[in-house]
PDB file of C-alpha atoms in Angstrom:
ATOM      1  CA  MET S  18     -13.780  -0.887 -12.485  1.00 33.00           C
ATOM      2  CA  SER S  19     -10.600   0.589 -10.562  1.00 42.00           C
ATOM      3  CA  TRP S  20      -9.194  -2.076  -7.777  1.00 43.00           C
ATOM      4  CA  HIS S  21      -8.327   1.275  -6.096  1.00 50.00           C
ATOM      5  CA  MET S  22     -13.120   0.535  -5.295  1.00 50.00           C
ATOM      6  CA  ASN S  23     -13.058  -2.264  -4.594  1.00 56.00           C
ATOM      7  CA  GLN S  24     -10.065  -1.909  -1.468  1.00 66.00           C
ATOM      8  CA  ASN S  25     -11.334  -2.338   2.153  1.00 83.00           C
ATOM      9  CA  SER S  26      -9.722  -1.019   5.475  1.00 88.00           C
ATOM     10  CA  LEU S  27      -8.353  -3.647   6.339  1.00 90.00           C
ATOM     11  CA  GLU S  28      -6.079  -3.133   2.802  1.00 91.00           C
ATOM     12  CA  ARG S  29      -6.665   1.103   3.217  1.00 93.00           C
ATOM     13  CA  ARG S  30      -4.524   0.822   6.177  1.00 93.00           C
ATOM     14  CA  ARG S  31      -1.656  -2.062   5.353  1.00 95.00           C
ATOM     15  CA  LEU S  32      -1.049   0.372   2.641  1.00 96.00           C
ATOM     16  CA  LEU S  33      -0.436   3.102   5.011  1.00 97.00           C
ATOM     17  CA  LYS S  34       1.588   1.340   7.270  1.00 97.00           C
ATOM     18  CA  LEU S  35       4.059   0.116   4.324  1.00 98.00           C
ATOM     19  CA  ALA S  36       3.934   3.696   3.399  1.00 98.00           C
ATOM     20  CA  LYS S  37       5.728   4.495   6.047  1.00 98.00           C
ATOM     21  CA  GLU S  38       7.631   1.432   6.479  1.00 98.00           C
ATOM     22  CA  TYR S  39       9.166   2.568   2.436  1.00 98.00           C
ATOM     23  CA  ARG S  40       9.244   5.491   3.940  1.00 98.00           C
ATOM     24  CA  GLN S  41      11.929   5.387   6.697  1.00 98.00           C
ATOM     25  CA  GLN S  42      13.874   4.115   5.019  1.00 97.00           C
ATOM     26  CA  GLY S  43      14.555   7.088   3.256  1.00 98.00           C
ATOM     27  CA  TYR S  44      12.208   5.654  -0.439  1.00 98.00           C
ATOM     28  CA  GLU S  45       9.824   8.598  -1.691  1.00 98.00           C
ATOM     29  CA  VAL S  46       6.262   6.589  -2.250  1.00 98.00           C
ATOM     30  CA  THR S  47       3.257   8.178  -3.719  1.00 97.00           C
ATOM     31  CA  ILE S  48       0.206   6.284  -2.973  1.00 97.00           C
ATOM     32  CA  ASN S  49      -2.445   5.365  -5.906  1.00 95.00           C
ATOM     33  CA  PRO S  50      -0.182   6.364  -8.250  1.00 95.00           C
ATOM     34  CA  SER S  51      -2.243   8.039 -11.470  1.00 93.00           C
ATOM     35  CA  PRO S  52      -1.462   7.235 -15.153  1.00 91.00           C
ATOM     36  CA  GLU S  53       0.754  10.375 -15.553  1.00 91.00           C
ATOM     37  CA  LYS S  54       3.399   9.254 -12.855  1.00 88.00           C
ATOM     38  CA  LEU S  55       3.783   5.993 -14.191  1.00 93.00           C
ATOM     39  CA  PRO S  56       5.574   4.013 -17.319  1.00 94.00           C
ATOM     40  CA  SER S  57       3.894   4.435 -20.851  1.00 94.00           C
ATOM     41  CA  VAL S  58       4.344  -0.176 -20.219  1.00 94.00           C
ATOM     42  CA  LEU S  59       1.987   0.375 -16.378  1.00 93.00           C
ATOM     43  CA  ALA S  60      -0.965   2.789 -17.711  1.00 87.00           C
ATOM     44  CA  ASP S  61      -3.056   0.638 -17.721  1.00 86.00           C
ATOM     45  CA  CYS S  62      -2.654  -1.134 -14.626  1.00 87.00           C
ATOM     46  CA  SER S  63      -3.439  -0.487 -11.286  1.00 87.00           C
ATOM     47  CA  LEU S  64      -0.626  -0.034  -8.486  1.00 93.00           C
ATOM     48  CA  ASP S  65      -1.321   0.851  -5.028  1.00 95.00           C
ATOM     49  CA  LEU S  66       2.176   1.832  -4.202  1.00 97.00           C
ATOM     50  CA  ILE S  67       4.591   3.174  -5.361  1.00 97.00           C
ATOM     51  CA  ALA S  68       8.447   3.776  -3.477  1.00 98.00           C
ATOM     52  CA  VAL S  69      11.297   4.975  -5.307  1.00 98.00           C
ATOM     53  CA  ASN S  70      15.134   5.880  -3.993  1.00 97.00           C
ATOM     54  CA  GLY S  71      17.468   6.600  -6.742  1.00 95.00           C
ATOM     55  CA  LYS S  72      17.031   3.475  -9.242  1.00 94.00           C
ATOM     56  CA  LYS S  73      15.797   1.162  -7.005  1.00 96.00           C
ATOM     57  CA  VAL S  74      11.228   1.655  -8.194  1.00 97.00           C
ATOM     58  CA  VAL S  75       8.939  -1.370  -5.962  1.00 98.00           C
ATOM     59  CA  ALA S  76       5.823  -1.505  -7.264  1.00 97.00           C
ATOM     60  CA  ALA S  77       3.638  -2.546  -4.583  1.00 96.00           C
ATOM     61  CA  GLU S  78      -0.220  -3.957  -3.776  1.00 93.00           C
ATOM     62  CA  VAL S  79      -1.681  -4.452  -0.684  1.00 92.00           C
ATOM     63  CA  ARG S  80      -4.593  -7.859  -1.021  1.00 88.00           C
ATOM     64  CA  THR S  81      -6.615  -9.836   1.390  1.00 86.00           C
ATOM     65  CA  LYS S  82      -6.372 -13.182   1.140  1.00 81.00           C
ATOM     66  CA  GLU S  83      -9.708 -13.030  -0.658  1.00 80.00           C
ATOM     67  CA  ASN S  84      -9.920 -10.064  -2.739  1.00 77.00           C
ATOM     68  CA  LEU S  85      -6.532 -11.779  -4.110  1.00 74.00           C
ATOM     69  CA  THR S  86      -8.468 -14.598  -5.075  1.00 69.00           C
ATOM     70  CA  LEU S  87     -11.477 -12.376  -6.222  1.00 61.00           C
ATOM     71  CA  ASN S  88      -9.545 -11.555  -8.960  1.00 61.00           C
ATOM     72  CA  GLY S  89      -6.477 -10.054  -8.339  1.00 62.00           C
ATOM     73  CA  SER S  90      -3.679 -13.387 -10.174  1.00 78.00           C
ATOM     74  CA  GLU S  91      -4.917 -12.263 -13.670  1.00 83.00           C
ATOM     75  CA  ASP S  92      -4.226  -8.248 -13.142  1.00 84.00           C
ATOM     76  CA  LEU S  93      -0.667  -9.573 -10.987  1.00 88.00           C
ATOM     77  CA  ARG S  94       0.452 -11.262 -13.759  1.00 88.00           C
ATOM     78  CA  ARG S  95      -0.288  -8.472 -15.935  1.00 89.00           C
ATOM     79  CA  ILE S  96       1.748  -5.807 -13.298  1.00 92.00           C
ATOM     80  CA  SER S  97       4.154  -8.351 -13.483  1.00 92.00           C
ATOM     81  CA  LYS S  98       5.118  -9.260 -17.100  1.00 93.00           C
ATOM     82  CA  SER S  99       4.983  -4.632 -17.052  1.00 94.00           C
ATOM     83  CA  LEU S 100       7.356  -5.035 -15.180  1.00 95.00           C
ATOM     84  CA  GLU S 101       9.554  -7.395 -16.787  1.00 94.00           C
ATOM     85  CA  LYS S 102       9.882  -4.842 -19.299  1.00 94.00           C
ATOM     86  CA  LEU S 103      11.637  -1.936 -16.989  1.00 96.00           C
ATOM     87  CA  PRO S 104      14.956  -2.529 -15.280  1.00 95.00           C
ATOM     88  CA  ASN S 105      15.054  -1.552 -11.906  1.00 96.00           C
ATOM     89  CA  TRP S 106      11.851  -2.277 -11.129  1.00 97.00           C
ATOM     90  CA  GLU S 107      10.229  -4.569  -8.997  1.00 96.00           C
ATOM     91  CA  LEU S 108       7.206  -5.888  -7.548  1.00 95.00           C
ATOM     92  CA  GLU S 109       6.221  -6.391  -3.964  1.00 96.00           C
ATOM     93  CA  LEU S 110       3.241  -8.199  -2.950  1.00 94.00           C
ATOM     94  CA  VAL S 111       1.768  -8.009  -0.273  1.00 93.00           C
ATOM     95  CA  ILE S 112      -1.142 -10.416   1.432  1.00 91.00           C
ATOM     96  CA  THR S 113      -2.694  -9.103   4.867  1.00 88.00           C
ATOM     97  CA  ASN S 114      -6.066 -10.716   7.209  1.00 80.00           C
ATOM     98  CA  GLU S 115      -6.964  -9.542   9.557  1.00 72.00           C
ATOM     99  CA  ARG S 116      -5.376 -11.403  12.967  1.00 67.00           C
ATOM    100  CA  ARG S 117      -7.275 -14.191  14.770  1.00 65.00           C
ATOM    101  CA  LYS S 118      -8.186 -13.754  18.082  1.00 61.00           C
ATOM    102  CA  SER S 119      -6.428 -16.136  20.464  1.00 59.00           C
ATOM    103  CA  CYS S 120      -8.810 -17.335  23.908  1.00 54.00           C
TER     104      CYS S 120
END
């Protein structure tokens, strides 16, 4: 099953905010890129977002702490190893959690 099918609404909201932030910085952003839009070494990786600005490419993953610990570390290791093979690509991991209301 695809990781994106398990993405919760908090992660989705943060992903949309992250996409907006990258666009404001002049990046071309693709949310949930299809394997055809990725280099072959990343074709089996399910990325939340790619942001391109010239030669620099950021692959981003947005997770809650809970989803990060479920099965997230293994696929993040796989993504990281794949990105090592690609010059000018970097991984941004964004951890998001619900804010606790203060008294």
